[in-house]
Amino acid sequence: MASLTEDDEIQDQGSKSPQHHEEQNQDSLHAFLHTLGLEEYFPNKLSLRSLQEINKDSLSDKEVDSLQTIPWAFLRKLLMANSKSRTSVCASENDETNDLFSESDTDVSPNTLDLIVAIYACADSFLLQEMTLKMSMCQFAVPFLLPCGRQNQCTLMLWALRGILKEWRPHSMSESKGFVEESAVCAKIPLVSFVRLRNCSLSKSQVMNCLLSESQQHHDFFCHRDMKGGCRPRKIANGMVEMCWYLPGGNTTIDIFPEPVAIANLKGDVGAFETQFAFLTQVSNAIFVFLDKFEEREQQMFVSSQQMNSKLFFVVNYQRDTNPDVKSSIQTVMDALKLTKEDIIVKSQNVNMAKLADMICSTIKKSLSENSPSLDIESMSKTAQEFQISVDELNSEASSSAEQAAQNIMKGIGVREIVVYKKNQLPLQGENWKKLSQIEKEECRLQTAGDTKLEEYKAQLQEEIKFIQKTQSKYKITSGMSEFINAVTTNDSIERAFFLKWMGYKLDMRSRKYLSSLRYDFKEHCQQKDKDSLAKIDQQLLDSSLGLEHYMREMGHIYEASLGSSQRLDKLPTVAAELLQEGFPLELLDGDASSIPEKWINDVLMELHRMVGQRSRLLVLTVLGVQSTGKSTLLNTMFGVQFAVSSGRCTRGAYMLLLPLGEDLRTELSCDYILLIDTEGLKSADLAQLDNSYEHDNQLATFVIGLSDVTIINIAMENFTEMKDILQIAVHAFLRMRELGKKPICHFVHQNVAGVSAHNKLRTERQHLLEHLNEMTQIAATMEKKTGINKFTDVLDYDMELNNWYIPGLWNGTPPMAPVNTGYSVAVFDFKKNMLKTQKERNGEPFFNIPQFLEWMRSMWRAVKFENFIFSFQNTLVAHAYENLCKEFSEWEWSFKRHIYSWLESATIQISNAEGSVQTVKGIVEALNTDAKKQIATQEKEMKDKLKKYYKRKDQHVGLVERYKHDFIKNINSLQTEMQNTVKNKLDVGLQLKIDMTKVKDLRRKQAAMIEDQVLQLLKNCKGRKDELSDEDLKTDFESMWKTTIVNISGLEERDIPSEIMKELHSSLYHRKLTEHMENVKDLTEYGLDKFKVKAKKHFSSPEKNVFSRRNLKQNIQNIADTAIQNCSRMIEESAKSKSDYQNFLIKDLIGKIDEYIKSVNSKTNITFEVDLKLYICGIASRKFLGMHRRFLAEKDPLKHLEASKGQYLSDFIDLYRRKDQCQRKAQDFIQLCLKPAVTEHINQSIGTDIVDEILNSKYSTEYGSRSYFQYNILNELLEKEEFKEFVRYIRNYEIYVKDWIHEHNVQCFSKDLSLRKLKTKKLDLIVEKIDEAVKASQFGDDGCPLPNDTESTAVLIQNLCKALSKVISIPMDTVDRVLFQNTSLCTPFTKNLLECLNDLKRQLEEEIANSSDITETLNSVSVKPQNELFERVFGCGKQCPFCKAPCEAGGKDHRQHHAAVHRPQGLGGYRSVTTNILCEEVCTSSVHGKGTFKNHETNFQRHPYKDYHTYYPDWLIPPDRTIEASDYWKYVLVKYNDKFAEEYKAKPAVFPSAWNKIDKVQALEGLKSAFSIK
Ligand SMILES: Nc1nc2c(ncn2[C@@H]2O[C@H](COP(=O)(O)OP(=O)(O)O)[C@@H](O)[C@H]2O)c(=O)[nH]1
Ligand SMILES: [Mg+2]
Ligand SMILES: [Zn+2]
Ligand SMILES: [Zn+2]
């Protein structure tokens, strides 16, 4: 008995009964609680909140299988307002369950009333209220006096009844169709009580049920013995007084009583419950006593009870065999009480139940018409106390002080008009707040800018906002709010909960009266369609309503205001977060002002996030639908929550409420909480007539749909016309969500559709709805300019059968006497279960946690405010998801490229090593090409697989980037094409090089043979002489031989590079018959020397008359030409740096590039421009490439080549003459002359990819992580440098700027932390090892046997070795031949020497690497240029904003739309007014959302609205800046360098809002960070 102490406490409360009696009663309560497994909750420890948790139990509708599960099953059902909850939880008595029960002491379920009493004993104040409310909805009698386990002790359930609100239409109002709405405890309703004597054989409950039920519909208001669960003897419920109300509906033929009547029913023998009886006699208007006869003691009781306030009636069950004693006992009592015959109702044998009920009914009517005053329940509490009956709410300290606090605030309101009160006491949500919300909207729409320039206008709006915020923050807390805040910030959460309830009741009560008359007026005017007065009354309604939500709202405003002052009220968000956690609804969107207090919501939810230990993944569930169609009722029934329900409210907006998930469901559903969002005021029939209501509805609905994971659309067929508007909005919102990659689930709940076969019968109805939805989808798609969307299912995953739910009408019968339809509750439960099941099976995105939800909410709300939702939507979650994908994509891309590059490297070497005729080599290239295709295809597939896998990931919000998937696939395709082309080009170049080199080598071979011949000749001569020759003599002889021989050596022929280039140029122009323009060209090298000048008429013709426009156009074309020349020169220079010979593809590439530039001004310029520009650039190229060719020739000059080997020939000659062993020298020469250059070349060429890898794996990789980060980094650096020239360089030629930046950055990386030496050494080690292995392997012949140790074998060894290395390094075979000239070395020692020399080579190269690891030089010689690779990564498509020149940051090269995070004042890109030549200060992100126009050469200098920029720039997406600060960076730059930019662009300085002057460097950087979402 854990609860002994509590028992003692209760006993102390002064009972008069004997001790042992007490204990027995207490024991039976405890014993009963024990059997139900409830003792741990006694007393009053069970909370409503704990029952709101959604877990597996709460979703199961398993049969009750043990006594312990009964209370929970009952509670669950009751909280869902299931009218069968009392009867359906009885454990069924079939055999299966029997053995389950065999363990416990009882084997049958308890009496229902006992169950209720037991649960009431355990429930806390708030659960009690909710249970009582739900019982009353089900038209169950509710406990009025609750026995508390002690004889004659009970509690008046005043608090529990407080939540009940009743509506009825007394007959006096039948005509006017008015109705009364009052709280059950405050209404003065006559009370009729029913009691019975001990031996009464009639069931009075049954009689009363019969009396209260409508003729066709029997309903058990009271539990009775013939009911399921009513047959067991009551153990603890005796002494309980239940109560229910009869309420008329205004229909004289149906109503039993014309006015409301309250009915009380005492359970058990009245004799045993004197206190209860005595109380009832004081508060009832009439008491009916059911009896068979009077016993002695009972006679005594009635006779002695003199002071009764109520009229007494006896209902006697008269049997034929009733003996005379009985009659006389009745007579005695009647006499004593002076009762007449009319006061007695005799149920004789021929009176049945219905007749008896009728008799009682008319008796009641009669007695009530006598007009005795009736009490309200609230005032009964005084009487109760006189009888030592405790009153629940007076017992509670917390409730009393909470009421006091609430009362104080109410006193503050007094009799003042609410409008005035609100203005005084709740000022922050008044005019200023509404104005603020309007300005914020105007900031997005820029509709009333008038003649003010946009940036100026925006700055003005900002000023206004700041001003209002300042005014708001000067606010001094009012007395009303201070009291309110004091009360809600108490540490006692129970007291706070009481306080909020009390406030709610009191406020509702106060406004109920006033509002109903206004609403009546409104209806009147509605009929007259008088818009003006409607709007006025609407305003009045708003003004006069004052509820808890207004105080809560004000609290949020007070918090926001405090942020601007020195005293932040940080406790307020904590309070609100606690309230949310305790299950109170909180306003999310203020529908009155159409605004969200963003900081407040943010801080409250972040506090909550903290409070729940950051486990805050939310499933957001929203309900939408026409006002007063039972949305809140639906949510309340579904989840046992308490959203405001009533038709009598006039709030608008959205409320949110938090529901915890049980641990058992958290993993399964991958979420921690359900966030319910209830909307109010959508398409309310009343408000629909007001002009702005559509916009309001649109905003609200789009916003909440945007937030939700599950959207419930509540449809009541009666309102289908109003519904259509909402559906249209919803469909549109879904379409928008699809565009953003958020896929909510949508359920349609059809209300008031009854019948089991509804689902089948309504198939056509559903089909119809779908047709409607399809139509609406098409409308929405047209509005959003979306093609390919025709059906609703194109927008959402929608299954006609699974996403439609039919819910029967809420009331079973005619209100107010109708109970909740059991079908309603069951259908709602079914819906809930299945909806959550769908979520479980859903294989989608992870749910947002609170911070993510908040970010989403902010961007959603912002986008809603713009006219063009999709284009305006910006969100860091999406940005991050996109960036993440881009990052991964770059990695895959690089891995693809690296693979192909390394393949290409080997392929090039194979070509260069190839032996044989040109034809053979071509064959090899052919084979390589085929292999390349295979390689590329594999890589492509691999990359596509990676992308597919990425989109299946669960940990990322991949849905948000779904719309980019296609772009990325396209990117892979174009990468594939690009690589194909690269490979083909490189192989072609390799082949050409091979052919060229073969010629050179053939020549060299011939010449070498000649020399060798001469050497051998000389050797023969010398040997023939008798005398031994000294080295000196030999040398002299050799010299003279050498001199005479090389006279015959011819050099290489120089190609006429300029004319080769000319040929290419011709062919590039040929197809357009431009040759005549070229006829005068004699010498290409004379072109491209002076500055290229664009000339009107010659280069372009403009229809434009305006001088300024023409000048502008000319400037434009000149700019493009300049950029083209600059970039092409850069390209030429880079190519010319290479050590190889000039190749024709170089000029082809170059001309391709020029064509790109020309294309960008295509329509404006004429043919001469193209020819001139090409000539100009090719002129430059011809000089550079000629130089390159000559350098090559010089390098490869045969004579030079021969001279280089002169020393060897001499040594060979001398050695041969002396027959000296050449072994060591030959090996040495082989290594030094053949392998060393090959190895060096290999290292230098292939190091490119390693350099890229090194950078990407280092800390510098972040710089190249994504385009937007790269942008941010560069801009940040520019800001630091503070050099105007740098800005200009960046803006005017972004491409070159980036290239230089990367080059410099690379150089820097390698001069700081990264070591080129390490990289090269690593490469060296690898290659030397390979050679070493190859040498060792080459000692074996084809048959696998070691080569014999002879001279021939040495040649074989070398052959083997060269073959083994033919894919790795390029060994110059002519040099090999020369080195091996007259080789006499034996194989074994040669090999040994070779390996030793190899080791020497390694050391030597290591040293060389150590001494000269100049990164710049290395970068010039590598075949894969790191700077180019990194450039491609970050440069992307290279397009720039047509207005401000901000570079595109979209991933890949191939994307549908270009976008940039930060745009700039357009003047920075040179944009100016054509008439005034003043630089334009407007940021294009403002322009494209304003009303202005633009004209430029693309529009043919016709004015075109900015808003429709898509007409000319369809592939640009320019969303509005996320914050006004986002463009601070560029504003700062403009302000700082305004004059310089003007000078640079030969324009006049921009005129900008003075507010921009205040932006400092720190703010500029902050703005940049926020724009790029960098923390
Ligand atoms: N007849 C009928 N009344 C309903 C039904 N559902 C709700 N109501 C009543 O309609 C009124 C408005 O309900 P409420 O849930 O506040 O509607 P909301 O404005 O859509 O949230 C309440 O008085 C409900 O009792 C229903 O299915 N049938
Ligand atoms: Mg509602
Ligand atoms: Zn721009
Ligand atoms: Zn782009």
GROMACS .gro file of N, CA, C and O in nm, residues 1239-1273:
model
  140
 1239VAL      N    1   6.226   0.940  -6.817
 1239VAL     CA    2   6.172   0.943  -6.681
 1239VAL      C    3   6.135   1.086  -6.641
 1239VAL      O    4   6.028   1.112  -6.587
 1240THR      N    5   6.226   1.179  -6.671
 1240THR     CA    6   6.200   1.318  -6.636
 1240THR      C    7   6.072   1.366  -6.703
 1240THR      O    8   5.986   1.428  -6.641
 1241GLU      N    9   6.061   1.332  -6.830
 1241GLU     CA   10   5.943   1.376  -6.902
 1241GLU      C   11   5.817   1.316  -6.840
 1241GLU      O   12   5.716   1.384  -6.820
 1242HIS      N   13   5.830   1.187  -6.810
 1242HIS     CA   14   5.715   1.120  -6.750
 1242HIS      C   15   5.670   1.191  -6.623
 1242HIS      O   16   5.553   1.220  -6.603
 1243ILE      N   17   5.767   1.220  -6.537
 1243ILE     CA   18   5.732   1.284  -6.410
 1243ILE      C   19   5.669   1.420  -6.434
 1243ILE      O   20   5.562   1.452  -6.384
 1244ASN      N   21   5.734   1.496  -6.516
 1244ASN     CA   22   5.686   1.632  -6.538
 1244ASN      C   23   5.549   1.638  -6.603
 1244ASN      O   24   5.468   1.725  -6.575
 1245GLN      N   25   5.527   1.541  -6.694
 1245GLN     CA   26   5.400   1.547  -6.765
 1245GLN      C   27   5.284   1.496  -6.681
 1245GLN      O   28   5.176   1.553  -6.683
 1246SER      N   29   5.309   1.388  -6.610
 1246SER     CA   30   5.194   1.324  -6.545
 1246SER      C   31   5.167   1.381  -6.406
 1246SER      O   32   5.071   1.343  -6.342
 1247ILE      N   33   5.248   1.473  -6.363
 1247ILE     CA   34   5.232   1.522  -6.227
 1247ILE      C   35   5.105   1.609  -6.213
 1247ILE      O   36   5.058   1.633  -6.103
 1248GLY      N   37   5.051   1.652  -6.327
 1248GLY     CA   38   4.933   1.741  -6.324
 1248GLY      C   39   4.818   1.687  -6.240
 1248GLY      O   40   4.769   1.755  -6.148
 1249THR      N   41   4.777   1.565  -6.269
 1249THR     CA   42   4.664   1.509  -6.193
 1249THR      C   43   4.699   1.496  -6.046
 1249THR      O   44   4.614   1.517  -5.960
 1250ASP      N   45   4.825   1.463  -6.021
 1250ASP     CA   46   4.865   1.449  -5.879
 1250ASP      C   47   4.857   1.582  -5.807
 1250ASP      O   48   4.820   1.589  -5.691
 1251ILE      N   49   4.892   1.688  -5.880
 1251ILE     CA   50   4.884   1.820  -5.818
 1251ILE      C   51   4.738   1.852  -5.782
 1251ILE      O   52   4.707   1.896  -5.672
 1252VAL      N   53   4.649   1.824  -5.876
 1252VAL     CA   54   4.508   1.847  -5.849
 1252VAL      C   55   4.463   1.767  -5.727
 1252VAL      O   56   4.402   1.820  -5.634
 1253ASP      N   57   4.499   1.640  -5.728
 1253ASP     CA   58   4.462   1.556  -5.614
 1253ASP      C   59   4.516   1.612  -5.484
 1253ASP      O   60   4.445   1.616  -5.383
 1254GLU      N   61   4.642   1.653  -5.491
 1254GLU     CA   62   4.706   1.703  -5.370
 1254GLU      C   63   4.629   1.823  -5.314
 1254GLU      O   64   4.603   1.832  -5.195
 1255ILE      N   65   4.589   1.911  -5.404
 1255ILE     CA   66   4.516   2.030  -5.359
 1255ILE      C   67   4.378   1.991  -5.305
 1255ILE      O   68   4.335   2.035  -5.199
 1256LEU      N   69   4.314   1.902  -5.378
 1256LEU     CA   70   4.179   1.864  -5.337
 1256LEU      C   71   4.176   1.783  -5.208
 1256LEU      O   72   4.075   1.776  -5.140
 1257ASN      N   73   4.290   1.721  -5.178
 1257ASN     CA   74   4.291   1.646  -5.053
 1257ASN      C   75   4.348   1.728  -4.937
 1257ASN      O   76   4.358   1.680  -4.826
 1258SER      N   77   4.386   1.850  -4.967
 1258SER     CA   78   4.444   1.932  -4.861
 1258SER      C   79   4.338   2.022  -4.802
 1258SER      O   80   4.222   2.018  -4.840
 1259LYS      N   81   4.383   2.106  -4.712
 1259LYS     CA   82   4.287   2.199  -4.651
 1259LYS      C   83   4.239   2.303  -4.751
 1259LYS      O   84   4.140   2.370  -4.729
 1260TYR      N   85   4.308   2.313  -4.863
 1260TYR     CA   86   4.267   2.412  -4.962
 1260TYR      C   87   4.146   2.365  -5.042
 1260TYR      O   88   4.093   2.440  -5.123
 1261SER      N   89   4.108   2.240  -5.020
 1261SER     CA   90   4.000   2.188  -5.103
 1261SER      C   91   3.872   2.267  -5.085
 1261SER      O   92   3.792   2.278  -5.178
 1262THR      N   93   3.851   2.325  -4.965
 1262THR     CA   94   3.727   2.400  -4.946
 1262THR      C   95   3.710   2.510  -5.050
 1262THR      O   96   3.601   2.536  -5.095
 1263GLU      N   97   3.821   2.574  -5.085
 1263GLU     CA   98   3.813   2.681  -5.183
 1263GLU      C   99   3.748   2.633  -5.312
 1263GLU      O  100   3.684   2.709  -5.382
 1264TYR      N  101   3.770   2.506  -5.342
 1264TYR     CA  102   3.717   2.454  -5.467
 1264TYR      C  103   3.596   2.366  -5.445
 1264TYR      O  104   3.552   2.295  -5.533
 1265GLY      N  105   3.548   2.366  -5.320
 1265GLY     CA  106   3.438   2.277  -5.285
 1265GLY      C  107   3.316   2.303  -5.369
 1265GLY      O  108   3.257   2.210  -5.423
 1266SER      N  109   3.277   2.426  -5.379
 1266SER     CA  110   3.158   2.454  -5.459
 1266SER      C  111   3.174   2.591  -5.520
 1266SER      O  112   3.255   2.671  -5.475
 1267ARG      N  113   3.094   2.613  -5.620
 1267ARG     CA  114   3.104   2.742  -5.687
 1267ARG      C  115   3.069   2.857  -5.595
 1267ARG      O  116   3.131   2.962  -5.599
 1268SER      N  117   2.966   2.834  -5.512
 1268SER     CA  118   2.926   2.948  -5.431
 1268SER      C  119   3.032   2.977  -5.325
 1268SER      O  120   3.060   3.092  -5.295
 1269TYR      N  121   3.093   2.870  -5.271
 1269TYR     CA  122   3.197   2.898  -5.174
 1269TYR      C  123   3.315   2.969  -5.240
 1269TYR      O  124   3.372   3.062  -5.184
 1270PHE      N  125   3.348   2.927  -5.361
 1270PHE     CA  126   3.456   2.989  -5.435
 1270PHE      C  127   3.429   3.139  -5.455
 1270PHE      O  128   3.515   3.224  -5.432
 1271GLN      N  129   3.304   3.165  -5.494
 1271GLN     CA  130   3.264   3.306  -5.511
 1271GLN      C  131   3.283   3.384  -5.383
 1271GLN      O  132   3.340   3.492  -5.380
 1272TYR      N  133   3.229   3.324  -5.278
 1272TYR     CA  134   3.237   3.391  -5.149
 1272TYR      C  135   3.382   3.424  -5.114
 1272TYR      O  136   3.415   3.534  -5.074
 1273ASN      N  137   3.466   3.325  -5.134
 1273ASN     CA  138   3.605   3.339  -5.098
 1273ASN      C  139   3.673   3.451  -5.177
 1273ASN      O  140   3.744   3.534  -5.121
   0.00000   0.00000   0.00000
